[in-house]
């Protein structure tokens, strides 16, 4: 099952196991069961006796296997083959169940251990989902730290009858004690925040006690990370508050146009960005959503950022890098059936629609690429574009038009998502040429119509926004408010690209530092 390279790597990792691990397999029949058996035997063969295998498991899900700390209740379960993106999850589960300490903040570890209650988690994942490993690894880590927490990671593509019965239509989907707990990417800290209701208040108290910064960055994507690095390298007090570190990059699959990096994936790049920021003395405040900006002219000298939890951060300068999110169709039924047939990540959720009919909304590069990818999985793809022609690169259009199970509809305005109360059944669109309404019967809709800036919270802060809601900036990244700069996808800077956001963030930090240098003599004169 594992090639020589993976076996060698796994052998090296398993040297860190300090407590005996037992694999308990419930294999059943079929090719996937045989593959799982080979995988488990390969693990045992390179473990130097630290891992043993039993094949008498009685789990109702087959094939599956449990990773158990021998003689204890500490265990995690994989229902399906944890390969692809999930191979790292398998390795970490072996290490953490085997006693190797996880790389988690000490406070978070104690918080997990202190959770009072019995928590049975189930996560539905797909092997092509780049966000799923974060959830699987977070919950596996929690299960390894607290024996009253159990976690099973389930490959939705392998257990399609179960997925259909539980109406799982997006990954990752997390169930807790049989009820839906959450969907989408979640870190260990985010899971804890939902379980531990007092965590938000404790975080707010810590934030209120912080001294003012010289540069405060709002947003943890490429622009925010670059800004924090460039500011910290100047030796000034720097903080970064992010709703989720990595931002939109976390939802990106393949990245092949980042200069100097021929290929990477969004979650890996996000982890690299955070690692780089942590190389400097930057106060990172993750899971913190900004709610309001109060300019220095109203506070007596410092820019204030009010957070959603009620706490405030103050700084001499602020760099806004809140990024953007997927644009919605804003038609009846979209909100009702989000994650119940309406999806925004074809890489993540595509495998759940194997053999079904889906639509892709949008004829730009993202939409056409999504349609091409989905055509290899689903029964049929209908691509719907508002414009009179596709806007994607010609090479992508040629590939799309060569596929036999794709229908392209242009000059079409999507008007409604139709469902049966629990899942999507169809969509309607108007032909912009004739005005006629049409219905397309389908099971899934993937929306790929661009981004909208995360700037609604700035409406009352005096920061000038464009008609599209983008932060207006000059050549130096300065906004209309003194001491407030901005960078990245939320600004009027054209071309929303990772490399441009990084440059924007660096420029904004240098501009903020220049502003501080010029401001300091003025403040000294006024103080005198």
PDB file of N, CA and C in Angstrom, residues 429-491:
ATOM      1  N   UNK A 429     -33.655  29.852 -14.057  1.00  0.00           N
ATOM      2  CA  UNK A 429     -32.922  30.999 -14.615  1.00  0.00           C
ATOM      3  C   UNK A 429     -33.738  31.632 -15.726  1.00  0.00           C
ATOM      4  N   UNK A 430     -33.480  32.910 -15.943  1.00  0.00           N
ATOM      5  CA  UNK A 430     -34.117  33.641 -17.036  1.00  0.00           C
ATOM      6  C   UNK A 430     -33.146  33.807 -18.186  1.00  0.00           C
ATOM      7  N   UNK A 431     -33.606  33.513 -19.383  1.00  0.00           N
ATOM      8  CA  UNK A 431     -32.827  33.779 -20.593  1.00  0.00           C
ATOM      9  C   UNK A 431     -32.856  35.287 -20.817  1.00  0.00           C
ATOM     10  N   UNK A 432     -31.704  35.925 -20.737  1.00  0.00           N
ATOM     11  CA  UNK A 432     -31.654  37.386 -20.826  1.00  0.00           C
ATOM     12  C   UNK A 432     -31.986  37.891 -22.221  1.00  0.00           C
ATOM     13  N   UNK A 433     -31.931  37.003 -23.220  1.00  0.00           N
ATOM     14  CA  UNK A 433     -32.263  37.406 -24.575  1.00  0.00           C
ATOM     15  C   UNK A 433     -33.746  37.365 -24.844  1.00  0.00           C
ATOM     16  N   UNK A 434     -34.415  36.312 -24.376  1.00  0.00           N
ATOM     17  CA  UNK A 434     -35.842  36.141 -24.661  1.00  0.00           C
ATOM     18  C   UNK A 434     -36.734  36.468 -23.483  1.00  0.00           C
ATOM     19  N   UNK A 435     -36.148  36.496 -22.276  1.00  0.00           N
ATOM     20  CA  UNK A 435     -36.939  36.732 -21.079  1.00  0.00           C
ATOM     21  C   UNK A 435     -37.640  35.490 -20.560  1.00  0.00           C
ATOM     22  N   UNK A 436     -37.477  34.365 -21.248  1.00  0.00           N
ATOM     23  CA  UNK A 436     -38.138  33.136 -20.840  1.00  0.00           C
ATOM     24  C   UNK A 436     -37.472  32.543 -19.594  1.00  0.00           C
ATOM     25  N   UNK A 437     -38.279  31.907 -18.740  1.00  0.00           N
ATOM     26  CA  UNK A 437     -37.781  31.252 -17.539  1.00  0.00           C
ATOM     27  C   UNK A 437     -37.609  29.755 -17.810  1.00  0.00           C
ATOM     28  N   UNK A 438     -36.518  29.202 -17.288  1.00  0.00           N
ATOM     29  CA  UNK A 438     -36.227  27.783 -17.477  1.00  0.00           C
ATOM     30  C   UNK A 438     -35.883  27.147 -16.125  1.00  0.00           C
ATOM     31  N   UNK A 439     -36.111  25.855 -16.015  1.00  0.00           N
ATOM     32  CA  UNK A 439     -35.795  25.101 -14.804  1.00  0.00           C
ATOM     33  C   UNK A 439     -34.800  23.994 -15.135  1.00  0.00           C
ATOM     34  N   UNK A 440     -33.767  23.867 -14.307  1.00  0.00           N
ATOM     35  CA  UNK A 440     -32.779  22.791 -14.457  1.00  0.00           C
ATOM     36  C   UNK A 440     -32.866  21.905 -13.221  1.00  0.00           C
ATOM     37  N   UNK A 441     -33.230  20.661 -13.416  1.00  0.00           N
ATOM     38  CA  UNK A 441     -33.293  19.728 -12.295  1.00  0.00           C
ATOM     39  C   UNK A 441     -31.888  19.228 -11.979  1.00  0.00           C
ATOM     40  N   UNK A 442     -31.541  19.262 -10.700  1.00  0.00           N
ATOM     41  CA  UNK A 442     -30.187  18.899 -10.295  1.00  0.00           C
ATOM     42  C   UNK A 442     -30.145  18.655  -8.793  1.00  0.00           C
ATOM     43  N   UNK A 443     -28.966  18.236  -8.303  1.00  0.00           N
ATOM     44  CA  UNK A 443     -28.796  17.967  -6.873  1.00  0.00           C
ATOM     45  C   UNK A 443     -27.794  18.904  -6.198  1.00  0.00           C
ATOM     46  N   UNK A 444     -27.002  19.620  -6.980  1.00  0.00           N
ATOM     47  CA  UNK A 444     -25.987  20.491  -6.386  1.00  0.00           C
ATOM     48  C   UNK A 444     -25.735  21.726  -7.224  1.00  0.00           C
ATOM     49  N   UNK A 445     -25.402  22.835  -6.547  1.00  0.00           N
ATOM     50  CA  UNK A 445     -25.090  24.104  -7.209  1.00  0.00           C
ATOM     51  C   UNK A 445     -23.799  24.645  -6.616  1.00  0.00           C
ATOM     52  N   UNK A 446     -22.806  24.866  -7.474  1.00  0.00           N
ATOM     53  CA  UNK A 446     -21.518  25.403  -7.024  1.00  0.00           C
ATOM     54  C   UNK A 446     -21.392  26.842  -7.518  1.00  0.00           C
ATOM     55  N   UNK A 447     -21.327  27.776  -6.577  1.00  0.00           N
ATOM     56  CA  UNK A 447     -21.325  29.204  -6.896  1.00  0.00           C
ATOM     57  C   UNK A 447     -19.883  29.693  -7.015  1.00  0.00           C
ATOM     58  N   UNK A 448     -19.534  30.242  -8.178  1.00  0.00           N
ATOM     59  CA  UNK A 448     -18.172  30.710  -8.458  1.00  0.00           C
ATOM     60  C   UNK A 448     -18.246  32.050  -9.193  1.00  0.00           C
ATOM     61  N   UNK A 449     -18.696  33.081  -8.494  1.00  0.00           N
ATOM     62  CA  UNK A 449     -18.928  34.381  -9.158  1.00  0.00           C
ATOM     63  C   UNK A 449     -18.112  35.500  -8.523  1.00  0.00           C
ATOM     64  N   UNK A 450     -16.959  35.150  -7.988  1.00  0.00           N
ATOM     65  CA  UNK A 450     -16.072  36.193  -7.503  1.00  0.00           C
ATOM     66  C   UNK A 450     -16.170  36.437  -6.004  1.00  0.00           C
ATOM     67  N   UNK A 451     -15.596  37.551  -5.580  1.00  0.00           N
ATOM     68  CA  UNK A 451     -15.431  37.851  -4.163  1.00  0.00           C
ATOM     69  C   UNK A 451     -16.087  39.175  -3.791  1.00  0.00           C
ATOM     70  N   UNK A 452     -16.401  39.320  -2.510  1.00  0.00           N
ATOM     71  CA  UNK A 452     -16.924  40.578  -1.979  1.00  0.00           C
ATOM     72  C   UNK A 452     -16.065  40.953  -0.759  1.00  0.00           C
ATOM     73  N   UNK A 453     -15.621  42.207  -0.638  1.00  0.00           N
ATOM     74  CA  UNK A 453     -14.718  42.586   0.453  1.00  0.00           C
ATOM     75  C   UNK A 453     -15.394  42.537   1.820  1.00  0.00           C
ATOM     76  N   UNK A 454     -14.628  42.166   2.829  1.00  0.00           N
ATOM     77  CA  UNK A 454     -15.143  42.083   4.208  1.00  0.00           C
ATOM     78  C   UNK A 454     -15.012  43.448   4.889  1.00  0.00           C
ATOM     79  N   UNK A 455     -15.802  44.397   4.448  1.00  0.00           N
ATOM     80  CA  UNK A 455     -15.638  45.778   4.928  1.00  0.00           C
ATOM     81  C   UNK A 455     -16.902  46.381   5.521  1.00  0.00           C
ATOM     82  N   UNK A 456     -17.950  45.595   5.697  1.00  0.00           N
ATOM     83  CA  UNK A 456     -19.208  46.160   6.215  1.00  0.00           C
ATOM     84  C   UNK A 456     -19.005  46.849   7.563  1.00  0.00           C
ATOM     85  N   UNK A 457     -18.108  46.328   8.366  1.00  0.00           N
ATOM     86  CA  UNK A 457     -17.876  46.867   9.704  1.00  0.00           C
ATOM     87  C   UNK A 457     -17.198  48.244   9.682  1.00  0.00           C
ATOM     88  N   UNK A 458     -16.719  48.671   8.515  1.00  0.00           N
ATOM     89  CA  UNK A 458     -16.037  49.962   8.409  1.00  0.00           C
ATOM     90  C   UNK A 458     -16.987  51.089   8.011  1.00  0.00           C
ATOM     91  N   UNK A 459     -18.255  50.781   7.849  1.00  0.00           N
ATOM     92  CA  UNK A 459     -19.208  51.773   7.343  1.00  0.00           C
ATOM     93  C   UNK A 459     -19.273  53.029   8.196  1.00  0.00           C
ATOM     94  N   UNK A 460     -19.041  52.905   9.518  1.00  0.00           N
ATOM     95  CA  UNK A 460     -19.163  54.055  10.409  1.00  0.00           C
ATOM     96  C   UNK A 460     -17.817  54.572  10.910  1.00  0.00           C
ATOM     97  N   UNK A 461     -16.728  54.077  10.361  1.00  0.00           N
ATOM     98  CA  UNK A 461     -15.419  54.472  10.873  1.00  0.00           C
ATOM     99  C   UNK A 461     -14.758  55.613  10.148  1.00  0.00           C
ATOM    100  N   UNK A 462     -15.438  56.171   9.139  1.00  0.00           N
ATOM    101  CA  UNK A 462     -14.850  57.281   8.397  1.00  0.00           C
ATOM    102  C   UNK A 462     -13.923  56.857   7.286  1.00  0.00           C
ATOM    103  N   UNK A 463     -13.686  55.554   7.124  1.00  0.00           N
ATOM    104  CA  UNK A 463     -12.817  55.065   6.060  1.00  0.00           C
ATOM    105  C   UNK A 463     -13.592  55.078   4.752  1.00  0.00           C
ATOM    106  N   UNK A 464     -13.075  55.778   3.759  1.00  0.00           N
ATOM    107  CA  UNK A 464     -13.769  55.894   2.470  1.00  0.00           C
ATOM    108  C   UNK A 464     -13.779  54.548   1.753  1.00  0.00           C
ATOM    109  N   UNK A 465     -14.965  54.159   1.281  1.00  0.00           N
ATOM    110  CA  UNK A 465     -15.125  52.912   0.543  1.00  0.00           C
ATOM    111  C   UNK A 465     -15.622  53.220  -0.862  1.00  0.00           C
ATOM    112  N   UNK A 466     -15.247  52.372  -1.797  1.00  0.00           N
ATOM    113  CA  UNK A 466     -15.725  52.513  -3.174  1.00  0.00           C
ATOM    114  C   UNK A 466     -17.171  52.027  -3.258  1.00  0.00           C
ATOM    115  N   UNK A 467     -17.853  52.280  -4.382  1.00  0.00           N
ATOM    116  CA  UNK A 467     -19.230  51.762  -4.527  1.00  0.00           C
ATOM    117  C   UNK A 467     -19.320  50.251  -4.365  1.00  0.00           C
ATOM    118  N   UNK A 468     -18.213  49.523  -4.594  1.00  0.00           N
ATOM    119  CA  UNK A 468     -18.201  48.069  -4.441  1.00  0.00           C
ATOM    120  C   UNK A 468     -17.822  47.648  -3.024  1.00  0.00           C
ATOM    121  N   UNK A 469     -17.628  48.629  -2.143  1.00  0.00           N
ATOM    122  CA  UNK A 469     -17.285  48.314  -0.766  1.00  0.00           C
ATOM    123  C   UNK A 469     -15.809  48.124  -0.517  1.00  0.00           C
ATOM    124  N   UNK A 470     -14.979  48.412  -1.503  1.00  0.00           N
ATOM    125  CA  UNK A 470     -13.533  48.264  -1.327  1.00  0.00           C
ATOM    126  C   UNK A 470     -12.950  49.491  -0.620  1.00  0.00           C
ATOM    127  N   UNK A 471     -11.909  49.291   0.184  1.00  0.00           N
ATOM    128  CA  UNK A 471     -11.256  50.392   0.896  1.00  0.00           C
ATOM    129  C   UNK A 471     -10.428  51.204  -0.099  1.00  0.00           C
ATOM    130  N   UNK A 472     -10.702  52.488  -0.185  1.00  0.00           N
ATOM    131  CA  UNK A 472      -9.951  53.331  -1.106  1.00  0.00           C
ATOM    132  C   UNK A 472      -8.565  53.635  -0.522  1.00  0.00           C
ATOM    133  N   UNK A 473      -7.527  53.373  -1.325  1.00  0.00           N
ATOM    134  CA  UNK A 473      -6.144  53.595  -0.886  1.00  0.00           C
ATOM    135  C   UNK A 473      -5.384  54.374  -1.951  1.00  0.00           C
ATOM    136  N   UNK A 474      -4.334  55.075  -1.486  1.00  0.00           N
ATOM    137  CA  UNK A 474      -3.468  55.761  -2.446  1.00  0.00           C
ATOM    138  C   UNK A 474      -2.270  54.857  -2.762  1.00  0.00           C
ATOM    139  N   UNK A 475      -1.276  55.425  -3.421  1.00  0.00           N
ATOM    140  CA  UNK A 475      -0.126  54.638  -3.867  1.00  0.00           C
ATOM    141  C   UNK A 475       0.664  54.044  -2.709  1.00  0.00           C
ATOM    142  N   UNK A 476       0.522  54.625  -1.517  1.00  0.00           N
ATOM    143  CA  UNK A 476       1.250  54.125  -0.349  1.00  0.00           C
ATOM    144  C   UNK A 476       0.379  53.252   0.551  1.00  0.00           C
ATOM    145  N   UNK A 477      -0.841  53.008   0.148  1.00  0.00           N
ATOM    146  CA  UNK A 477      -1.729  52.203   0.985  1.00  0.00           C
ATOM    147  C   UNK A 477      -2.435  52.998   2.061  1.00  0.00           C
ATOM    148  N   UNK A 478      -2.325  54.327   2.035  1.00  0.00           N
ATOM    149  CA  UNK A 478      -2.990  55.172   3.026  1.00  0.00           C
ATOM    150  C   UNK A 478      -4.477  55.283   2.699  1.00  0.00           C
ATOM    151  N   UNK A 479      -5.301  55.200   3.724  1.00  0.00           N
ATOM    152  CA  UNK A 479      -6.742  55.373   3.547  1.00  0.00           C
ATOM    153  C   UNK A 479      -7.104  56.835   3.790  1.00  0.00           C
ATOM    154  N   UNK A 480      -8.383  57.114   3.824  1.00  0.00           N
ATOM    155  CA  UNK A 480      -8.852  58.482   4.063  1.00  0.00           C
ATOM    156  C   UNK A 480      -8.720  58.898   5.518  1.00  0.00           C
ATOM    157  N   UNK A 481      -8.379  57.959   6.404  1.00  0.00           N
ATOM    158  CA  UNK A 481      -8.236  58.245   7.833  1.00  0.00           C
ATOM    159  C   UNK A 481      -6.753  58.272   8.193  1.00  0.00           C
ATOM    160  N   UNK A 482      -6.324  59.315   8.878  1.00  0.00           N
ATOM    161  CA  UNK A 482      -4.915  59.453   9.255  1.00  0.00           C
ATOM    162  C   UNK A 482      -4.471  58.280  10.113  1.00  0.00           C
ATOM    163  N   UNK A 483      -3.324  57.699   9.747  1.00  0.00           N
ATOM    164  CA  UNK A 483      -2.752  56.601  10.525  1.00  0.00           C
ATOM    165  C   UNK A 483      -3.356  55.249  10.214  1.00  0.00           C
ATOM    166  N   UNK A 484      -4.302  55.202   9.297  1.00  0.00           N
ATOM    167  CA  UNK A 484      -4.937  53.932   8.927  1.00  0.00           C
ATOM    168  C   UNK A 484      -4.572  53.599   7.485  1.00  0.00           C
ATOM    169  N   UNK A 485      -3.966  52.444   7.302  1.00  0.00           N
ATOM    170  CA  UNK A 485      -3.541  51.972   5.989  1.00  0.00           C
ATOM    171  C   UNK A 485      -4.320  50.696   5.662  1.00  0.00           C
ATOM    172  N   UNK A 486      -4.240  50.263   4.401  1.00  0.00           N
ATOM    173  CA  UNK A 486      -4.987  49.063   4.011  1.00  0.00           C
ATOM    174  C   UNK A 486      -4.246  48.333   2.908  1.00  0.00           C
ATOM    175  N   UNK A 487      -4.515  47.036   2.803  1.00  0.00           N
ATOM    176  CA  UNK A 487      -3.816  46.204   1.823  1.00  0.00           C
ATOM    177  C   UNK A 487      -4.652  44.976   1.484  1.00  0.00           C
ATOM    178  N   UNK A 488      -4.418  44.444   0.275  1.00  0.00           N
ATOM    179  CA  UNK A 488      -5.005  43.159  -0.089  1.00  0.00           C
ATOM    180  C   UNK A 488      -6.330  43.253  -0.826  1.00  0.00           C
ATOM    181  N   UNK A 489      -7.061  42.141  -0.822  1.00  0.00           N
ATOM    182  CA  UNK A 489      -8.270  41.998  -1.630  1.00  0.00           C
ATOM    183  C   UNK A 489      -9.404  42.931  -1.231  1.00  0.00           C
ATOM    184  N   UNK A 490      -9.347  43.497  -0.036  1.00  0.00           N
ATOM    185  CA  UNK A 490     -10.426  44.384   0.409  1.00  0.00           C
ATOM    186  C   UNK A 490     -10.235  45.814  -0.063  1.00  0.00           C
ATOM    187  N   UNK A 491      -9.163  46.095  -0.801  1.00  0.00           N
ATOM    188  CA  UNK A 491      -8.869  47.462  -1.224  1.00  0.00           C
ATOM    189  C   UNK A 491      -9.173  47.671  -2.705  1.00  0.00           C
TER     190      UNK A 491
END
